[in-house]
PDB file of C-alpha atoms in Angstrom:
ATOM      1  CA  MET A   1     107.589  45.431  95.076  1.00  0.00           C
ATOM      2  CA  ASP A   2     109.948  44.540  92.189  1.00  0.00           C
ATOM      3  CA  ARG A   3     112.001  47.176  90.390  1.00  0.00           C
ATOM      4  CA  ARG A   4     109.714  47.258  87.331  1.00  0.00           C
ATOM      5  CA  THR A   5     106.602  47.886  89.479  1.00  0.00           C
ATOM      6  CA  PHE A   6     108.436  50.588  91.418  1.00  0.00           C
ATOM      7  CA  VAL A   7     109.517  52.369  88.241  1.00  0.00           C
ATOM      8  CA  ILE A   8     106.027  52.241  86.749  1.00  0.00           C
ATOM      9  CA  GLY A   9     104.457  53.441  90.012  1.00  0.00           C
ATOM     10  CA  THR A  10     106.920  56.256  90.407  1.00  0.00           C
ATOM     11  CA  ALA A  11     106.429  57.373  86.840  1.00  0.00           C
ATOM     12  CA  ALA A  12     102.641  57.297  87.228  1.00  0.00           C
ATOM     13  CA  SER A  13     102.818  59.355  90.414  1.00  0.00           C
ATOM     14  CA  ALA A  14     105.162  61.852  88.833  1.00  0.00           C
ATOM     15  CA  ALA A  15     102.763  62.248  85.942  1.00  0.00           C
ATOM     16  CA  ALA A  16      99.701  62.502  88.184  1.00  0.00           C
ATOM     17  CA  LEU A  17     101.015  65.182  90.573  1.00  0.00           C
ATOM     18  CA  PRO A  18     101.566  67.853  87.957  1.00  0.00           C
ATOM     19  CA  ARG A  19      98.070  67.150  86.559  1.00  0.00           C
ATOM     20  CA  ALA A  20      96.546  67.618  90.031  1.00  0.00           C
ATOM     21  CA  ALA A  21      98.471  70.820  90.529  1.00  0.00           C
ATOM     22  CA  ARG A  22      97.447  72.090  87.132  1.00  0.00           C
ATOM     23  CA  ALA A  23      93.801  71.217  87.880  1.00  0.00           C
ATOM     24  CA  GLN A  24      93.909  73.255  91.092  1.00  0.00           C
ATOM     25  CA  ASP A  25      95.673  76.121  89.380  1.00  0.00           C
ATOM     26  CA  ALA A  26      93.052  76.086  86.644  1.00  0.00           C
ATOM     27  CA  TYR A  27      90.080  76.285  89.049  1.00  0.00           C
ATOM     28  CA  PRO A  28      87.332  76.422  88.044  1.00  0.00           C
ATOM     29  CA  THR A  29      87.194  73.793  85.324  1.00  0.00           C
ATOM     30  CA  ARG A  30      83.417  73.323  85.439  1.00  0.00           C
ATOM     31  CA  PRO A  31      80.251  75.282  86.415  1.00  0.00           C
ATOM     32  CA  ILE A  32      79.943  76.799  89.894  1.00  0.00           C
ATOM     33  CA  THR A  33      76.616  76.707  91.727  1.00  0.00           C
ATOM     34  CA  ILE A  34      75.526  79.422  94.150  1.00  0.00           C
ATOM     35  CA  LEU A  35      72.728  78.176  96.405  1.00  0.00           C
ATOM     36  CA  ASN A  36      70.246  80.971  97.143  1.00  0.00           C
ATOM     37  CA  ALA A  37      68.648  80.143 100.489  1.00  0.00           C
ATOM     38  CA  PHE A  38      65.595  82.320  99.847  1.00  0.00           C
ATOM     39  CA  PRO A  39      62.733  82.398  97.322  1.00  0.00           C
ATOM     40  CA  PRO A  40      63.095  84.157  93.948  1.00  0.00           C
ATOM     41  CA  GLY A  41      62.329  87.852  93.856  1.00  0.00           C
ATOM     42  CA  GLY A  42      63.779  88.688  97.275  1.00  0.00           C
ATOM     43  CA  ILE A  43      66.875  90.722  97.920  1.00  0.00           C
ATOM     44  CA  ASN A  44      69.143  87.633  97.833  1.00  0.00           C
ATOM     45  CA  ASP A  45      67.903  86.842  94.350  1.00  0.00           C
ATOM     46  CA  VAL A  46      68.105  90.471  93.219  1.00  0.00           C
ATOM     47  CA  VAL A  47      71.723  90.788  94.338  1.00  0.00           C
ATOM     48  CA  THR A  48      73.131  87.316  93.675  1.00  0.00           C
ATOM     49  CA  ARG A  49      72.130  86.966  90.035  1.00  0.00           C
ATOM     50  CA  PRO A  50      74.088  90.005  88.771  1.00  0.00           C
ATOM     51  CA  ALA A  51      77.035  88.888  90.911  1.00  0.00           C
ATOM     52  CA  ALA A  52      76.913  85.468  89.243  1.00  0.00           C
ATOM     53  CA  THR A  53      76.742  87.072  85.799  1.00  0.00           C
ATOM     54  CA  ALA A  54      79.779  89.217  86.524  1.00  0.00           C
ATOM     55  CA  MET A  55      81.701  86.220  87.931  1.00  0.00           C
ATOM     56  CA  GLU A  56      80.916  84.190  84.809  1.00  0.00           C
ATOM     57  CA  GLY A  57      82.591  86.812  82.638  1.00  0.00           C
ATOM     58  CA  ILE A  58      85.797  86.523  84.663  1.00  0.00           C
ATOM     59  CA  PHE A  59      85.856  82.768  85.275  1.00  0.00           C
ATOM     60  CA  LYS A  60      84.789  81.898  81.715  1.00  0.00           C
ATOM     61  CA  GLN A  61      82.679  79.196  83.328  1.00  0.00           C
ATOM     62  CA  PRO A  62      78.913  79.149  84.042  1.00  0.00           C
ATOM     63  CA  VAL A  63      77.959  80.394  87.518  1.00  0.00           C
ATOM     64  CA  VAL A  64      74.476  79.071  88.216  1.00  0.00           C
ATOM     65  CA  VAL A  65      72.137  80.458  90.893  1.00  0.00           C
ATOM     66  CA  GLU A  66      70.024  77.619  92.299  1.00  0.00           C
ATOM     67  CA  THR A  67      67.163  78.313  94.693  1.00  0.00           C
ATOM     68  CA  LYS A  68      67.306  76.185  97.839  1.00  0.00           C
ATOM     69  CA  ALA A  69      64.709  77.944  99.968  1.00  0.00           C
ATOM     70  CA  GLY A  70      62.844  76.810 103.054  1.00  0.00           C
ATOM     71  CA  ALA A  71      62.665  77.219 106.838  1.00  0.00           C
ATOM     72  CA  ALA A  72      63.684  80.881 106.714  1.00  0.00           C
ATOM     73  CA  GLY A  73      66.891  80.082 104.856  1.00  0.00           C
ATOM     74  CA  SER A  74      68.083  77.260 107.064  1.00  0.00           C
ATOM     75  CA  VAL A  75      67.492  74.594 104.384  1.00  0.00           C
ATOM     76  CA  GLY A  76      69.918  76.227 101.967  1.00  0.00           C
ATOM     77  CA  ALA A  77      72.421  76.798 104.756  1.00  0.00           C
ATOM     78  CA  GLN A  78      72.354  73.133 105.749  1.00  0.00           C
ATOM     79  CA  VAL A  79      72.766  71.951 102.143  1.00  0.00           C
ATOM     80  CA  ALA A  80      75.718  74.273 101.617  1.00  0.00           C
ATOM     81  CA  ALA A  81      77.323  73.308 104.927  1.00  0.00           C
ATOM     82  CA  THR A  82      77.387  69.648 103.891  1.00  0.00           C
ATOM     83  CA  ALA A  83      78.412  70.214 100.269  1.00  0.00           C
ATOM     84  CA  LYS A  84      81.808  69.073  99.056  1.00  0.00           C
ATOM     85  CA  PRO A  85      84.188  71.936  99.955  1.00  0.00           C
ATOM     86  CA  ASP A  86      85.804  72.218  96.544  1.00  0.00           C
ATOM     87  CA  GLY A  87      84.740  75.708  95.492  1.00  0.00           C
ATOM     88  CA  TYR A  88      81.978  74.501  93.181  1.00  0.00           C
ATOM     89  CA  THR A  89      79.129  75.020  95.679  1.00  0.00           C
ATOM     90  CA  LEU A  90      78.741  78.429  97.299  1.00  0.00           C
ATOM     91  CA  LEU A  91      75.966  79.952  99.373  1.00  0.00           C
ATOM     92  CA  SER A  92      74.091  83.237  99.172  1.00  0.00           C
ATOM     93  CA  HIS A  93      72.594  84.086 102.556  1.00  0.00           C
ATOM     94  CA  ASN A  94      71.710  87.023 104.773  1.00  0.00           C
ATOM     95  CA  ASN A  95      71.397  88.032 108.450  1.00  0.00           C
ATOM     96  CA  GLY A  96      69.515  84.838 109.241  1.00  0.00           C
ATOM     97  CA  ILE A  97      72.657  82.712 109.028  1.00  0.00           C
ATOM     98  CA  SER A  98      74.021  84.489 112.096  1.00  0.00           C
ATOM     99  CA  GLY A  99      71.221  83.451 114.415  1.00  0.00           C
ATOM    100  CA  TYR A 100      70.269  79.851 113.591  1.00  0.00           C
ATOM    101  CA  ALA A 101      72.571  78.310 116.166  1.00  0.00           C
ATOM    102  CA  GLU A 102      71.469  80.700 118.904  1.00  0.00           C
ATOM    103  CA  VAL A 103      67.787  79.988 118.204  1.00  0.00           C
ATOM    104  CA  ASP A 104      68.496  76.244 118.395  1.00  0.00           C
ATOM    105  CA  ARG A 105      70.328  76.694 121.691  1.00  0.00           C
ATOM    106  CA  LEU A 106      67.461  78.845 123.012  1.00  0.00           C
ATOM    107  CA  PHE A 107      65.056  75.945 122.458  1.00  0.00           C
ATOM    108  CA  GLY A 108      67.457  73.289 123.718  1.00  0.00           C
ATOM    109  CA  ARG A 109      68.218  71.842 120.289  1.00  0.00           C
ATOM    110  CA  THR A 110      71.585  70.841 118.901  1.00  0.00           C
ATOM    111  CA  PRO A 111      72.476  73.495 116.300  1.00  0.00           C
ATOM    112  CA  LYS A 112      72.185  72.149 112.756  1.00  0.00           C
ATOM    113  CA  THR A 113      74.569  74.765 111.401  1.00  0.00           C
ATOM    114  CA  THR A 114      76.834  77.259 113.057  1.00  0.00           C
ATOM    115  CA  ARG A 115      78.881  80.129 111.720  1.00  0.00           C
ATOM    116  CA  ALA A 116      81.950  77.882 111.888  1.00  0.00           C
ATOM    117  CA  ASP A 117      80.496  75.831 109.018  1.00  0.00           C
ATOM    118  CA  PHE A 118      81.150  78.663 106.552  1.00  0.00           C
ATOM    119  CA  ILE A 119      83.925  80.817 105.152  1.00  0.00           C
ATOM    120  CA  PRO A 120      82.752  84.387 104.456  1.00  0.00           C
ATOM    121  CA  LEU A 121      83.772  85.438 100.936  1.00  0.00           C
ATOM    122  CA  ALA A 122      82.161  88.856 100.509  1.00  0.00           C
ATOM    123  CA  ARG A 123      79.263  91.044 101.530  1.00  0.00           C
ATOM    124  CA  LEU A 124      77.385  91.919  98.368  1.00  0.00           C
ATOM    125  CA  CYS A 125      75.062  94.550  99.834  1.00  0.00           C
ATOM    126  CA  ALA A 126      73.773  95.987 103.090  1.00  0.00           C
ATOM    127  CA  ASP A 127      70.458  97.790 102.795  1.00  0.00           C
ATOM    128  CA  PRO A 128      69.480  99.943 105.818  1.00  0.00           C
ATOM    129  CA  VAL A 129      66.206  99.001 107.470  1.00  0.00           C
ATOM    130  CA  LEU A 130      63.460 101.597 107.902  1.00  0.00           C
ATOM    131  CA  VAL A 131      60.916 102.043 110.674  1.00  0.00           C
ATOM    132  CA  LEU A 132      57.659 102.221 108.725  1.00  0.00           C
ATOM    133  CA  VAL A 133      54.047 102.870 109.680  1.00  0.00           C
ATOM    134  CA  ASN A 134      50.888 102.600 107.653  1.00  0.00           C
ATOM    135  CA  GLU A 135      49.686 105.857 106.112  1.00  0.00           C
ATOM    136  CA  GLN A 136      46.541 105.799 108.276  1.00  0.00           C
ATOM    137  CA  GLN A 137      48.556 106.004 111.474  1.00  0.00           C
ATOM    138  CA  PRO A 138      48.722 109.450 113.093  1.00  0.00           C
ATOM    139  CA  ASP A 139      52.446 109.392 113.831  1.00  0.00           C
ATOM    140  CA  LYS A 140      54.531 111.842 111.797  1.00  0.00           C
ATOM    141  CA  THR A 141      57.759 111.256 113.732  1.00  0.00           C
ATOM    142  CA  LEU A 142      59.401 108.396 115.595  1.00  0.00           C
ATOM    143  CA  ALA A 143      59.016 110.295 118.862  1.00  0.00           C
ATOM    144  CA  GLU A 144      55.246 110.515 118.314  1.00  0.00           C
ATOM    145  CA  PHE A 145      55.074 106.785 117.581  1.00  0.00           C
ATOM    146  CA  VAL A 146      57.121 105.867 120.638  1.00  0.00           C
ATOM    147  CA  GLU A 147      54.952 108.065 122.872  1.00  0.00           C
ATOM    148  CA  ARG A 148      51.775 106.453 121.521  1.00  0.00           C
ATOM    149  CA  ALA A 149      53.191 102.921 121.792  1.00  0.00           C
ATOM    150  CA  LYS A 150      53.992 103.523 125.450  1.00  0.00           C
ATOM    151  CA  LYS A 151      50.496 104.863 126.113  1.00  0.00           C
ATOM    152  CA  GLU A 152      48.739 102.030 124.252  1.00  0.00           C
ATOM    153  CA  PRO A 153      50.439  98.733 125.202  1.00  0.00           C
ATOM    154  CA  GLY A 154      48.893  95.766 123.452  1.00  0.00           C
ATOM    155  CA  LYS A 155      47.171  97.813 120.753  1.00  0.00           C
ATOM    156  CA  ILE A 156      49.894  98.290 118.164  1.00  0.00           C
ATOM    157  CA  VAL A 157      50.667  95.340 115.886  1.00  0.00           C
ATOM    158  CA  TYR A 158      53.944  94.999 113.980  1.00  0.00           C
ATOM    159  CA  SER A 159      54.589  92.592 111.111  1.00  0.00           C
ATOM    160  CA  SER A 160      57.806  90.734 110.345  1.00  0.00           C
ATOM    161  CA  GLY A 161      59.055  88.078 107.981  1.00  0.00           C
ATOM    162  CA  GLY A 162      59.134  85.501 110.752  1.00  0.00           C
ATOM    163  CA  PHE A 163      60.393  84.804 114.255  1.00  0.00           C
ATOM    164  CA  TYR A 164      64.002  85.875 114.863  1.00  0.00           C
ATOM    165  CA  GLY A 165      64.329  86.915 111.206  1.00  0.00           C
ATOM    166  CA  ALA A 166      65.863  89.957 109.568  1.00  0.00           C
ATOM    167  CA  SER A 167      62.760  92.107 110.140  1.00  0.00           C
ATOM    168  CA  HIS A 168      61.977  90.784 113.637  1.00  0.00           C
ATOM    169  CA  LEU A 169      65.329  91.622 115.210  1.00  0.00           C
ATOM    170  CA  PRO A 170      65.234  95.367 114.368  1.00  0.00           C
ATOM    171  CA  VAL A 171      61.842  95.688 116.082  1.00  0.00           C
ATOM    172  CA  ALA A 172      63.404  94.174 119.186  1.00  0.00           C
ATOM    173  CA  LEU A 173      66.267  96.671 118.882  1.00  0.00           C
ATOM    174  CA  LEU A 174      63.763  99.529 118.538  1.00  0.00           C
ATOM    175  CA  GLU A 175      61.812  98.341 121.578  1.00  0.00           C
ATOM    176  CA  GLN A 176      64.966  98.171 123.660  1.00  0.00           C
ATOM    177  CA  ALA A 177      66.336 101.523 122.467  1.00  0.00           C
ATOM    178  CA  ALA A 178      63.056 103.400 122.960  1.00  0.00           C
ATOM    179  CA  GLY A 179      61.792 101.576 126.043  1.00  0.00           C
ATOM    180  CA  ILE A 180      58.676 100.228 124.351  1.00  0.00           C
ATOM    181  CA  THR A 181      56.927  97.114 125.619  1.00  0.00           C
ATOM    182  CA  GLY A 182      53.701  95.391 124.728  1.00  0.00           C
ATOM    183  CA  MET A 183      53.550  95.609 120.939  1.00  0.00           C
ATOM    184  CA  ARG A 184      51.961  92.553 119.360  1.00  0.00           C
ATOM    185  CA  HIS A 185      53.817  90.511 116.748  1.00  0.00           C
ATOM    186  CA  LEU A 186      52.342  89.379 113.434  1.00  0.00           C
ATOM    187  CA  PRO A 187      54.941  86.983 111.968  1.00  0.00           C
ATOM    188  CA  THR A 188      54.480  86.172 108.274  1.00  0.00           C
ATOM    189  CA  ALA A 189      56.150  83.942 105.685  1.00  0.00           C
ATOM    190  CA  GLY A 190      58.607  86.606 104.518  1.00  0.00           C
ATOM    191  CA  GLY A 191      59.397  90.249 103.975  1.00  0.00           C
ATOM    192  CA  GLY A 192      56.848  90.609 101.160  1.00  0.00           C
ATOM    193  CA  PRO A 193      53.864  89.387 103.217  1.00  0.00           C
ATOM    194  CA  ALA A 194      55.011  91.532 106.148  1.00  0.00           C
ATOM    195  CA  ILE A 195      54.960  94.617 103.935  1.00  0.00           C
ATOM    196  CA  THR A 196      51.543  93.626 102.596  1.00  0.00           C
ATOM    197  CA  ALA A 197      50.223  93.319 106.147  1.00  0.00           C
ATOM    198  CA  CYS A 198      51.372  96.851 106.913  1.00  0.00           C
ATOM    199  CA  LEU A 199      50.032  98.211 103.624  1.00  0.00           C
ATOM    200  CA  GLY A 200      46.644  96.758 104.537  1.00  0.00           C
ATOM    201  CA  ASN A 201      46.893  98.192 108.077  1.00  0.00           C
ATOM    202  CA  ASN A 202      46.612  94.693 109.549  1.00  0.00           C
ATOM    203  CA  ALA A 203      49.887  95.706 111.119  1.00  0.00           C
ATOM    204  CA  GLN A 204      50.558  99.299 111.998  1.00  0.00           C
ATOM    205  CA  LEU A 205      54.354  99.082 111.952  1.00  0.00           C
ATOM    206  CA  THR A 206      57.024  97.092 110.181  1.00  0.00           C
ATOM    207  CA  THR A 207      60.797  97.307 109.736  1.00  0.00           C
ATOM    208  CA  GLN A 208      61.879  96.653 106.149  1.00  0.00           C
ATOM    209  CA  THR A 209      64.646  97.718 103.799  1.00  0.00           C
ATOM    210  CA  VAL A 210      64.751 100.801 101.597  1.00  0.00           C
ATOM    211  CA  GLN A 211      64.952  98.696  98.446  1.00  0.00           C
ATOM    212  CA  ALA A 212      61.891  96.624  99.347  1.00  0.00           C
ATOM    213  CA  THR A 213      59.631  99.540 100.301  1.00  0.00           C
ATOM    214  CA  ILE A 214      60.794 102.613  98.415  1.00  0.00           C
ATOM    215  CA  GLN A 215      57.886 102.439  95.969  1.00  0.00           C
ATOM    216  CA  HIS A 216      55.352 102.379  98.821  1.00  0.00           C
ATOM    217  CA  VAL A 217      57.103 105.201 100.672  1.00  0.00           C
ATOM    218  CA  LYS A 218      57.158 107.394  97.575  1.00  0.00           C
ATOM    219  CA  ALA A 219      53.485 106.554  96.916  1.00  0.00           C
ATOM    220  CA  GLY A 220      52.607 107.626 100.455  1.00  0.00           C
ATOM    221  CA  LYS A 221      51.279 104.212 101.460  1.00  0.00           C
ATOM    222  CA  LEU A 222      53.977 103.712 104.082  1.00  0.00           C
ATOM    223  CA  ARG A 223      55.587 106.465 106.158  1.00  0.00           C
ATOM    224  CA  ALA A 224      59.277 106.139 107.008  1.00  0.00           C
ATOM    225  CA  LEU A 225      59.874 107.484 110.523  1.00  0.00           C
ATOM    226  CA  ALA A 226      63.554 106.612 110.816  1.00  0.00           C
ATOM    227  CA  THR A 227      66.358 104.632 109.246  1.00  0.00           C
ATOM    228  CA  PHE A 228      68.599 102.169 111.034  1.00  0.00           C
ATOM    229  CA  GLY A 229      71.416 103.208 108.680  1.00  0.00           C
ATOM    230  CA  ALA A 230      74.561 104.819 110.048  1.00  0.00           C
ATOM    231  CA  GLU A 231      73.873 107.694 107.652  1.00  0.00           C
ATOM    232  CA  ARG A 232      70.785 109.014 105.914  1.00  0.00           C
ATOM    233  CA  SER A 233      69.805 107.259 102.718  1.00  0.00           C
ATOM    234  CA  ARG A 234      70.593 109.116  99.521  1.00  0.00           C
ATOM    235  CA  ILE A 235      67.203 108.017  98.249  1.00  0.00           C
ATOM    236  CA  LEU A 236      65.334 109.199 101.365  1.00  0.00           C
ATOM    237  CA  PRO A 237      67.404 112.148 102.596  1.00  0.00           C
ATOM    238  CA  ASP A 238      64.570 113.550 104.730  1.00  0.00           C
ATOM    239  CA  VAL A 239      64.351 110.435 106.896  1.00  0.00           C
ATOM    240  CA  PRO A 240      66.495 110.808 110.054  1.00  0.00           C
ATOM    241  CA  THR A 241      68.734 108.066 111.395  1.00  0.00           C
ATOM    242  CA  MET A 242      68.008 106.347 114.673  1.00  0.00           C
ATOM    243  CA  LYS A 243      71.243 107.827 116.035  1.00  0.00           C
ATOM    244  CA  GLU A 244      70.125 111.342 115.127  1.00  0.00           C
ATOM    245  CA  LEU A 245      66.975 110.660 117.131  1.00  0.00           C
ATOM    246  CA  GLY A 246      68.933 109.628 120.186  1.00  0.00           C
ATOM    247  CA  HIS A 247      68.923 105.846 119.748  1.00  0.00           C
ATOM    248  CA  ASP A 248      72.430 104.409 119.324  1.00  0.00           C
ATOM    249  CA  VAL A 249      71.547 101.502 117.068  1.00  0.00           C
ATOM    250  CA  THR A 250      72.113 100.536 113.440  1.00  0.00           C
ATOM    251  CA  TYR A 251      70.767  97.607 111.494  1.00  0.00           C
ATOM    252  CA  TYR A 252      71.144  96.505 107.871  1.00  0.00           C
ATOM    253  CA  LEU A 253      69.704  93.619 105.940  1.00  0.00           C
ATOM    254  CA  TRP A 254      72.819  92.312 104.236  1.00  0.00           C
ATOM    255  CA  VAL A 255      73.516  89.603 101.666  1.00  0.00           C
ATOM    256  CA  GLY A 256      76.789  87.694 101.651  1.00  0.00           C
ATOM    257  CA  LEU A 257      78.517  84.888  99.777  1.00  0.00           C
ATOM    258  CA  PHE A 258      79.983  81.944 101.672  1.00  0.00           C
ATOM    259  CA  ALA A 259      81.979  78.802 100.956  1.00  0.00           C
ATOM    260  CA  PRO A 260      81.694  75.600 102.983  1.00  0.00           C
ATOM    261  CA  LYS A 261      84.246  75.069 105.739  1.00  0.00           C
ATOM    262  CA  GLY A 262      87.237  73.129 104.412  1.00  0.00           C
ATOM    263  CA  THR A 263      87.385  74.801 101.018  1.00  0.00           C
ATOM    264  CA  PRO A 264      91.104  74.915 100.096  1.00  0.00           C
ATOM    265  CA  ALA A 265      92.814  78.238 100.744  1.00  0.00           C
ATOM    266  CA  PRO A 266      94.010  78.662  97.124  1.00  0.00           C
ATOM    267  CA  VAL A 267      90.432  78.201  95.922  1.00  0.00           C
ATOM    268  CA  VAL A 268      89.148  80.689  98.474  1.00  0.00           C
ATOM    269  CA  SER A 269      91.793  83.170  97.337  1.00  0.00           C
ATOM    270  CA  THR A 270      90.747  82.744  93.737  1.00  0.00           C
ATOM    271  CA  LEU A 271      87.091  83.151  94.623  1.00  0.00           C
ATOM    272  CA  THR A 272      87.584  86.290  96.702  1.00  0.00           C
ATOM    273  CA  ALA A 273      89.759  87.909  94.029  1.00  0.00           C
ATOM    274  CA  VAL A 274      87.181  87.174  91.335  1.00  0.00           C
ATOM    275  CA  ILE A 275      84.243  88.336  93.478  1.00  0.00           C
ATOM    276  CA  ASP A 276      86.102  91.577  94.279  1.00  0.00           C
ATOM    277  CA  LYS A 277      86.597  92.200  90.577  1.00  0.00           C
ATOM    278  CA  ALA A 278      83.031  91.213  89.697  1.00  0.00           C
ATOM    279  CA  ALA A 279      81.593  93.551  92.340  1.00  0.00           C
ATOM    280  CA  ALA A 280      83.299  96.532  90.717  1.00  0.00           C
ATOM    281  CA  SER A 281      81.959  95.716  87.260  1.00  0.00           C
ATOM    282  CA  PRO A 282      78.961  97.372  85.561  1.00  0.00           C
ATOM    283  CA  GLN A 283      77.295  93.956  85.335  1.00  0.00           C
ATOM    284  CA  PHE A 284      76.982  94.011  89.120  1.00  0.00           C
ATOM    285  CA  VAL A 285      76.783  97.709  90.018  1.00  0.00           C
ATOM    286  CA  GLU A 286      74.163  98.858  87.522  1.00  0.00           C
ATOM    287  CA  PRO A 287      71.417  96.319  88.407  1.00  0.00           C
ATOM    288  CA  LEU A 288      71.803  97.157  92.095  1.00  0.00           C
ATOM    289  CA  THR A 289      71.676 100.883  91.428  1.00  0.00           C
ATOM    290  CA  ASN A 290      68.559 100.397  89.323  1.00  0.00           C
ATOM    291  CA  VAL A 291      66.675  98.867  92.281  1.00  0.00           C
ATOM    292  CA  GLY A 292      67.776 101.524  94.746  1.00  0.00           C
ATOM    293  CA  LEU A 293      70.656  99.767  96.499  1.00  0.00           C
ATOM    294  CA  GLU A 294      73.574 101.989  97.429  1.00  0.00           C
ATOM    295  CA  PRO A 295      77.171 100.678  97.201  1.00  0.00           C
ATOM    296  CA  SER A 296      78.008  98.714 100.333  1.00  0.00           C
ATOM    297  CA  TYR A 297      80.266  95.905  99.132  1.00  0.00           C
ATOM    298  CA  GLN A 298      82.804  94.425 101.525  1.00  0.00           C
ATOM    299  CA  SER A 299      85.653  92.123 100.543  1.00  0.00           C
ATOM    300  CA  ALA A 300      86.428  89.020 102.596  1.00  0.00           C
ATOM    301  CA  ALA A 301      88.499  90.537 105.414  1.00  0.00           C
ATOM    302  CA  ASP A 302      86.131  93.434 106.096  1.00  0.00           C
ATOM    303  CA  PHE A 303      83.096  91.183 105.802  1.00  0.00           C
ATOM    304  CA  ALA A 304      84.522  88.687 108.288  1.00  0.00           C
ATOM    305  CA  LYS A 305      84.969  91.478 110.852  1.00  0.00           C
ATOM    306  CA  PHE A 306      81.516  92.899 110.134  1.00  0.00           C
ATOM    307  CA  TRP A 307      79.941  89.442 110.395  1.00  0.00           C
ATOM    308  CA  ASP A 308      81.519  88.823 113.791  1.00  0.00           C
ATOM    309  CA  GLU A 309      80.132  92.064 115.198  1.00  0.00           C
ATOM    310  CA  ASP A 310      76.734  91.681 113.536  1.00  0.00           C
ATOM    311  CA  ALA A 311      76.367  88.082 114.715  1.00  0.00           C
ATOM    312  CA  ARG A 312      77.192  88.918 118.325  1.00  0.00           C
ATOM    313  CA  ARG A 313      74.489  91.558 118.327  1.00  0.00           C
ATOM    314  CA  ALA A 314      72.001  89.185 116.654  1.00  0.00           C
ATOM    315  CA  GLU A 315      72.703  86.510 119.279  1.00  0.00           C
ATOM    316  CA  ASP A 316      72.272  89.023 122.094  1.00  0.00           C
ATOM    317  CA  THR A 317      68.968  90.184 120.609  1.00  0.00           C
ATOM    318  CA  ILE A 318      67.680  86.622 120.178  1.00  0.00           C
ATOM    319  CA  ARG A 319      68.454  85.829 123.816  1.00  0.00           C
ATOM    320  CA  ARG A 320      66.701  89.016 124.886  1.00  0.00           C
ATOM    321  CA  ILE A 321      63.600  88.169 122.808  1.00  0.00           C
ATOM    322  CA  GLY A 322      63.514  84.754 124.429  1.00  0.00           C
ATOM    323  CA  LYS A 323      61.276  81.874 123.456  1.00  0.00           C
ATOM    324  CA  VAL A 324      58.444  82.922 121.176  1.00  0.00           C
ATOM    325  CA  GLY A 325      56.423  81.199 118.509  1.00  0.00           C
TER     326      GLY A 325
END
């Protein structure tokens, strides 16, 4: 290399480095996409869109929610896991992301995604799950239902949104806590169809969130026997918790935001700070309140701890369920 080439190269590098640093400092410089791994209208959609709106106001850049549904959320998870980890592709997912790898291992498959593929950024909501029966069922309390289920093995049908999903696992937890065996499973394509099955009495029991079923509970079409929440719901204060009824178990359907593994730490820090601020804004809080969701936001550190504990329990439950479907 002659002296002239060296000087030009050095000058170019010196000019380029500050630009790169400035570009990182200025993140984001273009629109951010949040992949929603579930169909429109579900709780992920309901929660993620106001979060994106609030983030837009802080970033001064578009934050676009793009549906990438399929295979109970695993399609969106796989797309996000392989996206460029630059902070411009995020993922909105729920409990299902905790169990994919364990289900794959259960069936002898190589896991397509694991929890290590993602960086947890925040938990946007955690809606307690209810134990619900159709209005035509005779049970007025959980104890009455449990007693009947034990006396009538094979007769009671429960509906869920699919094998090993967010409304299948709490039934398994209920069965274990109450010593029930022999209920029959009606898996459906999602939480909505599972609720419809119970409304039509094709299934006598289902476990679904407060937000998704409050209208049916208030209309008397579904009867809430218990809540998996740690505390009673403000919206349904007469419904006892599982713990109050002697069953030491809690379960929430939660929605969280994730970044792909490898996203630079400064970008993650920027994202978490902005999401924290967005979650406290009226643009986020009011839409959630309007649909019956109580505040349950967790910032990155608390969410990471919660996710670890929740995932361990999900994996244990999946192994206990065993191969089905």
